[in-house]
Amino acid sequence: MSKVTNSTQAPFYFILTGIPGFEASHIWISIPFCCLYTISIMGNTTILTVIRKEPSFHQPMYLFLSMLALTDLGLTLTTLPTVMQLLWFNVHEISFEACFAQLFFIHTFSFMESSVLLAMSFDRYVAICRPLHYASILTGEVIGKIGLAIICRCVLAVLPSLFLLKRLPFCRSHLLSHSYCLHQDMIRLVCADIRVNSWYGFALVLLIIVMDPLLIVLSYTLILKSILGTASWTERFRALNNCLSHVLAVLVLYVPMVGVSMTHRFAKHASPLVHVIMANIYLLAPPVMNPIIYSVKTKQIRQGIICLLSQRDMCLR
C-alpha cells in the first residue's frame, strides 16, 4: 500500500522531471535554457535600470513597465534554481516546503503578470481617450495604490489554494511532470476529495484568467472607438503604434496560457514532452520576450538603453 502523507506528516521530497526522452542530453539542453534565463535577467534588469536612472521615465507608462519587468524577473528567478540544477547536476529532489514555496511564487507572479497588463491597458485607455486628464488621474499616489492592489490581489488569490492543497494527503507517487512545482501537477498526486480545490481553482480562472483578458479587450474596444473618431490617419497610426508593445505583451502571455490550458484539458494522453514544452513556453516566453518587445518597439526605452550602454548622460536630451 502506498504511503499516505499530509501536512502533519509531510513527504520529505517531490521528484522533478526534466525533458522526457532526452535525459541523456540534459547538459546540451541546458545551453538554450541558460541563454533564455540570461536574456530574461539581463533584459528586465536593464529596463529597470534605465527607468530608474532617467527622470523623464518617471511617468505612469514607464512605472507600469517597471512593474512588468519586476514581475518577469521574479518569475524567472523562481523557476531558474530547480530547472538549472536538474539540467546541470541531475538533481531531481525538492523538499516538501521548497516545492510549496515555489508553487506560491510561480502562480503569484503569473497572476501579477496578468494584473499588470490589465493596469497597463487602463493606462493606455486614459492616455488615448482622456489625454487632458491623464496626469491628474494617474498620479504617483494612484500608481502606488494600483501596485499595492495588484500584490494583495495575487497573494490573497494564491494563498487559499496553497492551504487547501497542503491539508490533503499525498499517497500516490511523488513524481512531478515538470522541473518546477505547479498546482495542477501536484493536485493529481492527492488521493482525497479535491472538489473544494477544483471549485476554488475554477473561481480563480474566472476572476483572473478570464476577467483580465476581457477587461483588456474592453479597454481596447474603447480605444479603437476613440481612435476611429479622430480626424487624421496620422493620429490614428500614432495612437495604434503607442499600443502595439502592450498588445504584443498581452499575446505573449495569453496565447501560451490558453495553449497550456487546452493541452491539460483536451490532450491529457498526449506525450509528456508536449506538456513539458507548453509549460516551459508559458513560463519563459513573457520574461524573455517582454524586454525585447519594449526595447524594439518603444523608441524612448531603446534610446535609454543606448544611453546606458554608452554612458552618455545627455543622449536623451
PDB file of C-alpha atoms in Angstrom:
ATOM      1  CA  MET A   1       0.000   0.000   0.000  1.00  0.00           C
ATOM      2  CA  SER A   2       1.255   3.500  -0.855  1.00  0.00           C
ATOM      3  CA  LYS A   3       2.410   5.642   1.996  1.00  0.00           C
ATOM      4  CA  VAL A   4      -0.020   8.387   2.973  1.00  0.00           C
ATOM      5  CA  THR A   5       1.445  11.764   3.863  1.00  0.00           C
ATOM      6  CA  ASN A   6      -0.219  15.055   4.742  1.00  0.00           C
ATOM      7  CA  SER A   7       0.569  18.408   6.250  1.00  0.00           C
ATOM      8  CA  THR A   8       1.294  16.840   9.654  1.00  0.00           C
ATOM      9  CA  GLN A   9       3.459  14.099   8.185  1.00  0.00           C
ATOM     10  CA  ALA A  10       4.888  15.699   5.073  1.00  0.00           C
ATOM     11  CA  PRO A  11       6.787  13.789   2.401  1.00  0.00           C
ATOM     12  CA  PHE A  12      10.472  14.530   2.522  1.00  0.00           C
ATOM     13  CA  TYR A  13      10.585  15.487  -1.152  1.00  0.00           C
ATOM     14  CA  PHE A  14       8.909  15.537  -4.518  1.00  0.00           C
ATOM     15  CA  ILE A  15      10.700  14.297  -7.620  1.00  0.00           C
ATOM     16  CA  LEU A  16      11.080  16.722 -10.522  1.00  0.00           C
ATOM     17  CA  THR A  17      11.150  15.669 -14.173  1.00  0.00           C
ATOM     18  CA  GLY A  18      13.429  17.054 -16.854  1.00  0.00           C
ATOM     19  CA  ILE A  19      12.792  16.721 -20.589  1.00  0.00           C
ATOM     20  CA  PRO A  20      11.130  13.305 -21.106  1.00  0.00           C
ATOM     21  CA  GLY A  21      13.055  11.083 -23.517  1.00  0.00           C
ATOM     22  CA  PHE A  22      16.085  13.388 -23.556  1.00  0.00           C
ATOM     23  CA  GLU A  23      17.544  12.705 -20.109  1.00  0.00           C
ATOM     24  CA  ALA A  24      20.950  11.814 -21.602  1.00  0.00           C
ATOM     25  CA  SER A  25      21.075  15.197 -23.371  1.00  0.00           C
ATOM     26  CA  HIS A  26      20.217  17.407 -20.400  1.00  0.00           C
ATOM     27  CA  ILE A  27      23.631  19.065 -20.371  1.00  0.00           C
ATOM     28  CA  TRP A  28      23.150  20.168 -24.004  1.00  0.00           C
ATOM     29  CA  ILE A  29      19.531  21.179 -23.437  1.00  0.00           C
ATOM     30  CA  SER A  30      20.747  23.377 -20.586  1.00  0.00           C
ATOM     31  CA  ILE A  31      22.518  25.666 -23.110  1.00  0.00           C
ATOM     32  CA  PRO A  32      19.349  27.197 -24.656  1.00  0.00           C
ATOM     33  CA  PHE A  33      17.706  27.330 -21.224  1.00  0.00           C
ATOM     34  CA  CYS A  34      20.734  29.153 -19.836  1.00  0.00           C
ATOM     35  CA  CYS A  35      20.618  31.605 -22.754  1.00  0.00           C
ATOM     36  CA  LEU A  36      16.901  32.289 -22.235  1.00  0.00           C
ATOM     37  CA  TYR A  37      17.333  32.852 -18.498  1.00  0.00           C
ATOM     38  CA  THR A  38      20.289  35.166 -19.167  1.00  0.00           C
ATOM     39  CA  ILE A  39      18.292  37.181 -21.723  1.00  0.00           C
ATOM     40  CA  SER A  40      15.402  37.490 -19.268  1.00  0.00           C
ATOM     41  CA  ILE A  41      17.550  38.578 -16.311  1.00  0.00           C
ATOM     42  CA  MET A  42      19.714  40.966 -18.320  1.00  0.00           C
ATOM     43  CA  GLY A  43      16.800  42.398 -20.327  1.00  0.00           C
ATOM     44  CA  ASN A  44      14.491  43.073 -17.393  1.00  0.00           C
ATOM     45  CA  THR A  45      17.326  44.363 -15.202  1.00  0.00           C
ATOM     46  CA  THR A  46      18.372  46.738 -17.988  1.00  0.00           C
ATOM     47  CA  ILE A  47      14.839  48.120 -18.377  1.00  0.00           C
ATOM     48  CA  LEU A  48      14.561  48.639 -14.603  1.00  0.00           C
ATOM     49  CA  THR A  49      17.935  50.416 -14.541  1.00  0.00           C
ATOM     50  CA  VAL A  50      17.032  52.681 -17.476  1.00  0.00           C
ATOM     51  CA  ILE A  51      13.703  53.682 -15.904  1.00  0.00           C
ATOM     52  CA  ARG A  52      15.306  54.301 -12.511  1.00  0.00           C
ATOM     53  CA  LYS A  53      18.203  56.410 -13.813  1.00  0.00           C
ATOM     54  CA  GLU A  54      16.333  58.632 -16.282  1.00  0.00           C
ATOM     55  CA  PRO A  55      13.955  61.138 -14.609  1.00  0.00           C
ATOM     56  CA  SER A  56      11.949  61.574 -17.832  1.00  0.00           C
ATOM     57  CA  PHE A  57      10.839  57.934 -17.483  1.00  0.00           C
ATOM     58  CA  HIS A  58       9.193  58.555 -14.116  1.00  0.00           C
ATOM     59  CA  GLN A  59       5.798  58.613 -15.820  1.00  0.00           C
ATOM     60  CA  PRO A  60       2.822  56.241 -15.472  1.00  0.00           C
ATOM     61  CA  MET A  61       3.535  54.245 -18.655  1.00  0.00           C
ATOM     62  CA  TYR A  62       7.133  53.518 -17.651  1.00  0.00           C
ATOM     63  CA  LEU A  63       6.288  52.915 -13.998  1.00  0.00           C
ATOM     64  CA  PHE A  64       3.840  50.213 -15.099  1.00  0.00           C
ATOM     65  CA  LEU A  65       6.554  48.843 -17.401  1.00  0.00           C
ATOM     66  CA  SER A  66       8.907  48.643 -14.414  1.00  0.00           C
ATOM     67  CA  MET A  67       6.219  46.641 -12.556  1.00  0.00           C
ATOM     68  CA  LEU A  68       6.056  44.263 -15.522  1.00  0.00           C
ATOM     69  CA  ALA A  69       9.857  43.915 -15.565  1.00  0.00           C
ATOM     70  CA  LEU A  70       9.926  43.198 -11.812  1.00  0.00           C
ATOM     71  CA  THR A  71       7.230  40.557 -12.233  1.00  0.00           C
ATOM     72  CA  ASP A  72       9.110  38.929 -15.128  1.00  0.00           C
ATOM     73  CA  LEU A  73      12.319  38.978 -13.099  1.00  0.00           C
ATOM     74  CA  GLY A  74      10.558  37.345 -10.154  1.00  0.00           C
ATOM     75  CA  LEU A  75       9.057  34.633 -12.346  1.00  0.00           C
ATOM     76  CA  THR A  76      12.451  33.916 -13.915  1.00  0.00           C
ATOM     77  CA  LEU A  77      14.291  33.671 -10.594  1.00  0.00           C
ATOM     78  CA  THR A  78      11.560  31.411  -9.179  1.00  0.00           C
ATOM     79  CA  THR A  79      11.973  28.652 -11.772  1.00  0.00           C
ATOM     80  CA  LEU A  80      15.691  29.056 -12.509  1.00  0.00           C
ATOM     81  CA  PRO A  81      17.141  27.154  -9.483  1.00  0.00           C
ATOM     82  CA  THR A  82      15.255  23.880  -9.941  1.00  0.00           C
ATOM     83  CA  VAL A  83      15.441  23.883 -13.750  1.00  0.00           C
ATOM     84  CA  MET A  84      19.165  24.532 -13.980  1.00  0.00           C
ATOM     85  CA  GLN A  85      20.202  22.261 -11.101  1.00  0.00           C
ATOM     86  CA  LEU A  86      18.236  19.447 -12.732  1.00  0.00           C
ATOM     87  CA  LEU A  87      19.786  20.012 -16.162  1.00  0.00           C
ATOM     88  CA  TRP A  88      23.323  20.665 -14.891  1.00  0.00           C
ATOM     89  CA  PHE A  89      23.637  18.420 -11.835  1.00  0.00           C
ATOM     90  CA  ASN A  90      20.799  15.911 -12.346  1.00  0.00           C
ATOM     91  CA  VAL A  91      19.220  16.908  -9.008  1.00  0.00           C
ATOM     92  CA  HIS A  92      15.608  15.743  -9.105  1.00  0.00           C
ATOM     93  CA  GLU A  93      14.558  16.037  -5.465  1.00  0.00           C
ATOM     94  CA  ILE A  94      12.863  19.076  -3.973  1.00  0.00           C
ATOM     95  CA  SER A  95      11.675  19.261  -0.379  1.00  0.00           C
ATOM     96  CA  PHE A  96       8.016  19.464   0.537  1.00  0.00           C
ATOM     97  CA  GLU A  97       8.359  23.031   1.896  1.00  0.00           C
ATOM     98  CA  ALA A  98      10.505  24.251  -1.018  1.00  0.00           C
ATOM     99  CA  CYS A  99       8.018  22.840  -3.524  1.00  0.00           C
ATOM    100  CA  PHE A 100       5.104  24.670  -1.901  1.00  0.00           C
ATOM    101  CA  ALA A 101       7.141  27.878  -1.733  1.00  0.00           C
ATOM    102  CA  GLN A 102       7.981  27.614  -5.447  1.00  0.00           C
ATOM    103  CA  LEU A 103       4.339  26.857  -6.279  1.00  0.00           C
ATOM    104  CA  PHE A 104       3.272  30.000  -4.390  1.00  0.00           C
ATOM    105  CA  PHE A 105       5.740  32.293  -6.163  1.00  0.00           C
ATOM    106  CA  ILE A 106       5.170  30.838  -9.654  1.00  0.00           C
ATOM    107  CA  HIS A 107       1.410  31.286  -9.511  1.00  0.00           C
ATOM    108  CA  THR A 108       1.620  34.645  -7.713  1.00  0.00           C
ATOM    109  CA  PHE A 109       3.971  36.118 -10.312  1.00  0.00           C
ATOM    110  CA  SER A 110       1.899  34.596 -13.150  1.00  0.00           C
ATOM    111  CA  PHE A 111      -1.241  36.283 -11.824  1.00  0.00           C
ATOM    112  CA  MET A 112       0.717  39.510 -11.259  1.00  0.00           C
ATOM    113  CA  GLU A 113       1.777  39.443 -14.923  1.00  0.00           C
ATOM    114  CA  SER A 114      -1.879  39.366 -15.947  1.00  0.00           C
ATOM    115  CA  SER A 115      -2.830  42.067 -13.431  1.00  0.00           C
ATOM    116  CA  VAL A 116      -0.015  44.415 -14.513  1.00  0.00           C
ATOM    117  CA  LEU A 117      -1.016  44.023 -18.170  1.00  0.00           C
ATOM    118  CA  LEU A 118      -4.574  44.923 -17.174  1.00  0.00           C
ATOM    119  CA  ALA A 119      -3.281  48.044 -15.392  1.00  0.00           C
ATOM    120  CA  MET A 120      -1.218  48.940 -18.463  1.00  0.00           C
ATOM    121  CA  SER A 121      -4.307  48.669 -20.663  1.00  0.00           C
ATOM    122  CA  PHE A 122      -6.055  51.146 -18.340  1.00  0.00           C
ATOM    123  CA  ASP A 123      -3.036  53.434 -18.680  1.00  0.00           C
ATOM    124  CA  ARG A 124      -3.306  53.278 -22.491  1.00  0.00           C
ATOM    125  CA  TYR A 125      -7.067  53.934 -22.304  1.00  0.00           C
ATOM    126  CA  VAL A 126      -6.607  57.067 -20.182  1.00  0.00           C
ATOM    127  CA  ALA A 127      -3.684  58.294 -22.329  1.00  0.00           C
ATOM    128  CA  ILE A 128      -5.643  57.995 -25.581  1.00  0.00           C
ATOM    129  CA  CYS A 129      -9.268  58.564 -24.560  1.00  0.00           C
ATOM    130  CA  ARG A 130      -8.721  61.082 -21.721  1.00  0.00           C
ATOM    131  CA  PRO A 131      -5.407  62.761 -22.623  1.00  0.00           C
ATOM    132  CA  LEU A 132      -6.202  66.068 -20.897  1.00  0.00           C
ATOM    133  CA  HIS A 133      -6.878  64.296 -17.597  1.00  0.00           C
ATOM    134  CA  TYR A 134      -4.016  61.769 -17.873  1.00  0.00           C
ATOM    135  CA  ALA A 135      -1.693  63.460 -15.369  1.00  0.00           C
ATOM    136  CA  SER A 136      -4.472  64.163 -12.867  1.00  0.00           C
ATOM    137  CA  ILE A 137      -5.914  60.608 -12.997  1.00  0.00           C
ATOM    138  CA  LEU A 138      -2.690  58.584 -12.921  1.00  0.00           C
ATOM    139  CA  THR A 139      -0.773  60.381 -10.214  1.00  0.00           C
ATOM    140  CA  GLY A 140       2.171  58.813  -8.384  1.00  0.00           C
ATOM    141  CA  GLU A 141      -0.089  58.044  -5.424  1.00  0.00           C
ATOM    142  CA  VAL A 142      -2.674  56.313  -7.624  1.00  0.00           C
ATOM    143  CA  ILE A 143       0.008  54.221  -9.350  1.00  0.00           C
ATOM    144  CA  GLY A 144       1.395  53.191  -5.946  1.00  0.00           C
ATOM    145  CA  LYS A 145      -2.091  52.117  -4.828  1.00  0.00           C
ATOM    146  CA  ILE A 146      -2.576  50.155  -8.060  1.00  0.00           C
ATOM    147  CA  GLY A 147       0.739  48.364  -7.490  1.00  0.00           C
ATOM    148  CA  LEU A 148      -0.221  47.545  -3.885  1.00  0.00           C
ATOM    149  CA  ALA A 149      -3.651  46.333  -5.013  1.00  0.00           C
ATOM    150  CA  ILE A 150      -2.031  44.027  -7.594  1.00  0.00           C
ATOM    151  CA  ILE A 151       0.226  42.480  -4.950  1.00  0.00           C
ATOM    152  CA  CYS A 152      -2.629  41.997  -2.474  1.00  0.00           C
ATOM    153  CA  ARG A 153      -4.945  40.608  -5.144  1.00  0.00           C
ATOM    154  CA  CYS A 154      -2.473  37.978  -6.343  1.00  0.00           C
ATOM    155  CA  VAL A 155      -1.156  36.930  -2.923  1.00  0.00           C
ATOM    156  CA  LEU A 156      -4.673  36.611  -1.492  1.00  0.00           C
ATOM    157  CA  ALA A 157      -5.755  34.656  -4.587  1.00  0.00           C
ATOM    158  CA  VAL A 158      -2.953  32.084  -4.325  1.00  0.00           C
ATOM    159  CA  LEU A 159      -2.733  31.585  -0.538  1.00  0.00           C
ATOM    160  CA  PRO A 160      -6.089  29.769  -0.113  1.00  0.00           C
ATOM    161  CA  SER A 161      -5.243  27.265  -2.862  1.00  0.00           C
ATOM    162  CA  LEU A 162      -1.910  26.665  -1.134  1.00  0.00           C
ATOM    163  CA  PHE A 163      -3.555  25.941   2.226  1.00  0.00           C
ATOM    164  CA  LEU A 164      -6.271  23.811   0.604  1.00  0.00           C
ATOM    165  CA  LEU A 165      -3.614  21.696  -1.115  1.00  0.00           C
ATOM    166  CA  LYS A 166      -1.335  21.444   1.926  1.00  0.00           C
ATOM    167  CA  ARG A 167      -4.068  19.902   4.094  1.00  0.00           C
ATOM    168  CA  LEU A 168      -4.604  16.988   1.687  1.00  0.00           C
ATOM    169  CA  PRO A 169      -2.855  13.600   1.892  1.00  0.00           C
ATOM    170  CA  PHE A 170      -0.331  12.635  -0.791  1.00  0.00           C
ATOM    171  CA  CYS A 171      -0.474   8.863  -1.116  1.00  0.00           C
ATOM    172  CA  ARG A 172       0.495   8.421  -4.748  1.00  0.00           C
ATOM    173  CA  SER A 173       3.874   8.742  -6.406  1.00  0.00           C
ATOM    174  CA  HIS A 174       5.698  11.976  -5.608  1.00  0.00           C
ATOM    175  CA  LEU A 175       6.854  12.229  -9.234  1.00  0.00           C
ATOM    176  CA  LEU A 176       6.009  15.600 -10.792  1.00  0.00           C
ATOM    177  CA  SER A 177       5.694  16.215 -14.531  1.00  0.00           C
ATOM    178  CA  HIS A 178       7.908  19.317 -14.716  1.00  0.00           C
ATOM    179  CA  SER A 179      11.190  20.681 -13.424  1.00  0.00           C
ATOM    180  CA  TYR A 180       9.289  23.014 -11.074  1.00  0.00           C
ATOM    181  CA  CYS A 181       6.193  22.766  -8.876  1.00  0.00           C
ATOM    182  CA  LEU A 182       2.792  23.673 -10.325  1.00  0.00           C
ATOM    183  CA  HIS A 183      -0.568  23.387  -8.580  1.00  0.00           C
ATOM    184  CA  GLN A 184      -2.209  21.426 -11.402  1.00  0.00           C
ATOM    185  CA  ASP A 185       0.702  18.989 -11.318  1.00  0.00           C
ATOM    186  CA  MET A 186       0.702  18.449  -7.548  1.00  0.00           C
ATOM    187  CA  ILE A 187      -3.068  18.113  -7.192  1.00  0.00           C
ATOM    188  CA  ARG A 188      -3.051  14.901  -9.267  1.00  0.00           C
ATOM    189  CA  LEU A 189      -0.868  13.235  -6.614  1.00  0.00           C
ATOM    190  CA  VAL A 190      -3.579  13.664  -3.965  1.00  0.00           C
ATOM    191  CA  CYS A 191      -5.742  10.686  -3.020  1.00  0.00           C
ATOM    192  CA  ALA A 192      -8.640  12.534  -1.376  1.00  0.00           C
ATOM    193  CA  ASP A 193     -11.703  14.545  -2.309  1.00  0.00           C
ATOM    194  CA  ILE A 194     -10.469  17.609  -4.204  1.00  0.00           C
ATOM    195  CA  ARG A 195     -13.834  19.155  -5.072  1.00  0.00           C
ATOM    196  CA  VAL A 196     -13.197  22.238  -2.914  1.00  0.00           C
ATOM    197  CA  ASN A 197      -9.813  22.722  -4.591  1.00  0.00           C
ATOM    198  CA  SER A 198     -11.374  22.297  -8.022  1.00  0.00           C
ATOM    199  CA  TRP A 199     -14.151  24.805  -7.355  1.00  0.00           C
ATOM    200  CA  TYR A 200     -11.702  27.334  -5.943  1.00  0.00           C
ATOM    201  CA  GLY A 201      -9.414  26.845  -8.951  1.00  0.00           C
ATOM    202  CA  PHE A 202     -12.405  27.377 -11.247  1.00  0.00           C
ATOM    203  CA  ALA A 203     -13.254  30.618  -9.402  1.00  0.00           C
ATOM    204  CA  LEU A 204      -9.651  31.823  -9.842  1.00  0.00           C
ATOM    205  CA  VAL A 205      -9.813  31.070 -13.555  1.00  0.00           C
ATOM    206  CA  LEU A 206     -12.969  33.166 -13.869  1.00  0.00           C
ATOM    207  CA  LEU A 207     -11.727  36.049 -11.707  1.00  0.00           C
ATOM    208  CA  ILE A 208      -8.238  36.379 -13.175  1.00  0.00           C
ATOM    209  CA  ILE A 209      -7.538  34.247 -16.252  1.00  0.00           C
ATOM    210  CA  VAL A 210     -10.906  35.106 -17.860  1.00  0.00           C
ATOM    211  CA  MET A 211     -11.799  38.506 -16.400  1.00  0.00           C
ATOM    212  CA  ASP A 212      -8.420  40.195 -17.014  1.00  0.00           C
ATOM    213  CA  PRO A 213      -8.322  39.489 -20.791  1.00  0.00           C
ATOM    214  CA  LEU A 214     -11.980  40.519 -21.111  1.00  0.00           C
ATOM    215  CA  LEU A 215     -11.266  43.849 -19.409  1.00  0.00           C
ATOM    216  CA  ILE A 216      -8.198  44.330 -21.621  1.00  0.00           C
ATOM    217  CA  VAL A 217     -10.337  43.680 -24.704  1.00  0.00           C
ATOM    218  CA  LEU A 218     -12.938  46.138 -23.381  1.00  0.00           C
ATOM    219  CA  SER A 219     -10.284  48.840 -22.898  1.00  0.00           C
ATOM    220  CA  TYR A 220      -9.005  48.340 -26.447  1.00  0.00           C
ATOM    221  CA  THR A 221     -12.545  48.386 -27.805  1.00  0.00           C
ATOM    222  CA  LEU A 222     -12.983  51.819 -26.235  1.00  0.00           C
ATOM    223  CA  ILE A 223      -9.544  52.866 -27.509  1.00  0.00           C
ATOM    224  CA  LEU A 224     -10.380  51.800 -31.073  1.00  0.00           C
ATOM    225  CA  LYS A 225     -13.706  53.622 -30.883  1.00  0.00           C
ATOM    226  CA  SER A 226     -11.888  56.784 -29.788  1.00  0.00           C
ATOM    227  CA  ILE A 227      -9.137  56.387 -32.429  1.00  0.00           C
ATOM    228  CA  LEU A 228     -11.609  55.875 -35.276  1.00  0.00           C
ATOM    229  CA  GLY A 229     -13.298  59.100 -34.248  1.00  0.00           C
ATOM    230  CA  THR A 230     -10.124  61.133 -34.788  1.00  0.00           C
ATOM    231  CA  ALA A 231      -9.778  63.234 -37.923  1.00  0.00           C
ATOM    232  CA  SER A 232      -6.356  62.222 -39.158  1.00  0.00           C
ATOM    233  CA  TRP A 233      -4.937  58.865 -40.281  1.00  0.00           C
ATOM    234  CA  THR A 234      -1.587  60.041 -38.909  1.00  0.00           C
ATOM    235  CA  GLU A 235      -3.106  60.451 -35.443  1.00  0.00           C
ATOM    236  CA  ARG A 236      -4.748  57.024 -35.711  1.00  0.00           C
ATOM    237  CA  PHE A 237      -1.466  55.389 -36.691  1.00  0.00           C
ATOM    238  CA  ARG A 238       0.419  57.136 -33.872  1.00  0.00           C
ATOM    239  CA  ALA A 239      -2.145  56.039 -31.282  1.00  0.00           C
ATOM    240  CA  LEU A 240      -2.157  52.430 -32.502  1.00  0.00           C
ATOM    241  CA  ASN A 241       1.637  52.362 -32.575  1.00  0.00           C
ATOM    242  CA  ASN A 242       1.702  53.509 -28.937  1.00  0.00           C
ATOM    243  CA  CYS A 243      -0.410  50.463 -28.028  1.00  0.00           C
ATOM    244  CA  LEU A 244       1.481  47.914 -30.131  1.00  0.00           C
ATOM    245  CA  SER A 245       4.065  46.959 -27.495  1.00  0.00           C
ATOM    246  CA  HIS A 246       1.353  46.304 -24.932  1.00  0.00           C
ATOM    247  CA  VAL A 247      -0.740  44.278 -27.387  1.00  0.00           C
ATOM    248  CA  LEU A 248       2.278  42.077 -28.182  1.00  0.00           C
ATOM    249  CA  ALA A 249       2.980  41.591 -24.464  1.00  0.00           C
ATOM    250  CA  VAL A 250      -0.650  40.548 -23.939  1.00  0.00           C
ATOM    251  CA  LEU A 251      -0.412  37.996 -26.761  1.00  0.00           C
ATOM    252  CA  VAL A 252       2.905  36.632 -25.443  1.00  0.00           C
ATOM    253  CA  LEU A 253       1.249  35.928 -22.083  1.00  0.00           C
ATOM    254  CA  TYR A 254      -2.228  34.737 -23.016  1.00  0.00           C
ATOM    255  CA  VAL A 255      -1.542  32.647 -26.134  1.00  0.00           C
ATOM    256  CA  PRO A 256       0.776  30.215 -24.249  1.00  0.00           C
ATOM    257  CA  MET A 257      -1.590  30.341 -21.245  1.00  0.00           C
ATOM    258  CA  VAL A 258      -4.527  29.246 -23.407  1.00  0.00           C
ATOM    259  CA  GLY A 259      -2.281  26.627 -25.055  1.00  0.00           C
ATOM    260  CA  VAL A 260      -1.339  25.122 -21.669  1.00  0.00           C
ATOM    261  CA  SER A 261      -4.970  25.080 -20.542  1.00  0.00           C
ATOM    262  CA  MET A 262      -6.127  23.427 -23.780  1.00  0.00           C
ATOM    263  CA  THR A 263      -3.346  20.855 -23.547  1.00  0.00           C
ATOM    264  CA  HIS A 264      -4.244  19.927 -19.953  1.00  0.00           C
ATOM    265  CA  ARG A 265      -7.952  19.809 -20.808  1.00  0.00           C
ATOM    266  CA  PHE A 266      -8.057  18.095 -24.211  1.00  0.00           C
ATOM    267  CA  ALA A 267      -4.665  16.402 -24.625  1.00  0.00           C
ATOM    268  CA  LYS A 268      -4.283  14.540 -21.346  1.00  0.00           C
ATOM    269  CA  HIS A 269      -2.994  11.459 -23.161  1.00  0.00           C
ATOM    270  CA  ALA A 270      -0.522  13.352 -25.334  1.00  0.00           C
ATOM    271  CA  SER A 271       3.196  12.732 -24.976  1.00  0.00           C
ATOM    272  CA  PRO A 272       4.623  14.108 -21.695  1.00  0.00           C
ATOM    273  CA  LEU A 273       7.062  16.037 -23.877  1.00  0.00           C
ATOM    274  CA  VAL A 274       4.165  18.120 -25.230  1.00  0.00           C
ATOM    275  CA  HIS A 275       3.078  19.152 -21.718  1.00  0.00           C
ATOM    276  CA  VAL A 276       6.652  19.980 -20.704  1.00  0.00           C
ATOM    277  CA  ILE A 277       7.272  22.113 -23.813  1.00  0.00           C
ATOM    278  CA  MET A 278       3.976  24.007 -23.419  1.00  0.00           C
ATOM    279  CA  ALA A 279       4.623  24.700 -19.716  1.00  0.00           C
ATOM    280  CA  ASN A 280       8.156  25.948 -20.421  1.00  0.00           C
ATOM    281  CA  ILE A 281       6.896  28.245 -23.196  1.00  0.00           C
ATOM    282  CA  TYR A 282       4.215  29.607 -20.863  1.00  0.00           C
ATOM    283  CA  LEU A 283       6.689  30.404 -18.064  1.00  0.00           C
ATOM    284  CA  LEU A 284       9.660  31.524 -20.187  1.00  0.00           C
ATOM    285  CA  ALA A 285       8.099  33.377 -23.125  1.00  0.00           C
ATOM    286  CA  PRO A 286       6.844  36.510 -21.278  1.00  0.00           C
ATOM    287  CA  PRO A 287      10.032  37.189 -19.230  1.00  0.00           C
ATOM    288  CA  VAL A 288      12.201  36.676 -22.319  1.00  0.00           C
ATOM    289  CA  MET A 289      10.064  38.434 -24.924  1.00  0.00           C
ATOM    290  CA  ASN A 290       8.754  41.449 -22.977  1.00  0.00           C
ATOM    291  CA  PRO A 291      12.151  43.214 -22.677  1.00  0.00           C
ATOM    292  CA  ILE A 292      12.802  42.534 -26.364  1.00  0.00           C
ATOM    293  CA  ILE A 293       9.363  43.848 -27.390  1.00  0.00           C
ATOM    294  CA  TYR A 294       9.645  47.058 -25.386  1.00  0.00           C
ATOM    295  CA  SER A 295      13.277  47.626 -26.381  1.00  0.00           C
ATOM    296  CA  VAL A 296      12.486  47.271 -30.085  1.00  0.00           C
ATOM    297  CA  LYS A 297       9.058  48.939 -30.271  1.00  0.00           C
ATOM    298  CA  THR A 298       9.478  51.749 -27.720  1.00  0.00           C
ATOM    299  CA  LYS A 299      11.831  54.423 -29.023  1.00  0.00           C
ATOM    300  CA  GLN A 300      12.407  56.066 -25.634  1.00  0.00           C
ATOM    301  CA  ILE A 301      13.389  52.769 -23.979  1.00  0.00           C
ATOM    302  CA  ARG A 302      15.672  51.947 -26.899  1.00  0.00           C
ATOM    303  CA  GLN A 303      17.362  55.330 -26.585  1.00  0.00           C
ATOM    304  CA  GLY A 304      17.640  54.862 -22.829  1.00  0.00           C
ATOM    305  CA  ILE A 305      19.393  51.520 -23.285  1.00  0.00           C
ATOM    306  CA  ILE A 306      21.812  53.062 -25.806  1.00  0.00           C
ATOM    307  CA  CYS A 307      22.450  55.871 -23.349  1.00  0.00           C
ATOM    308  CA  LEU A 308      23.083  53.388 -20.526  1.00  0.00           C
ATOM    309  CA  LEU A 309      25.464  51.311 -22.624  1.00  0.00           C
ATOM    310  CA  SER A 310      27.345  54.305 -23.996  1.00  0.00           C
ATOM    311  CA  GLN A 311      27.353  56.143 -20.642  1.00  0.00           C
ATOM    312  CA  ARG A 312      26.369  59.405 -22.371  1.00  0.00           C
ATOM    313  CA  ASP A 313      24.262  61.185 -19.769  1.00  0.00           C
ATOM    314  CA  MET A 314      22.941  63.786 -22.208  1.00  0.00           C
ATOM    315  CA  CYS A 315      21.949  61.438 -25.022  1.00  0.00           C
ATOM    316  CA  LEU A 316      18.244  61.629 -24.229  1.00  0.00           C
ATOM    317  CA  ARG A 317      18.178  65.412 -24.250  1.00  0.00           C
TER     318      ARG A 317
END
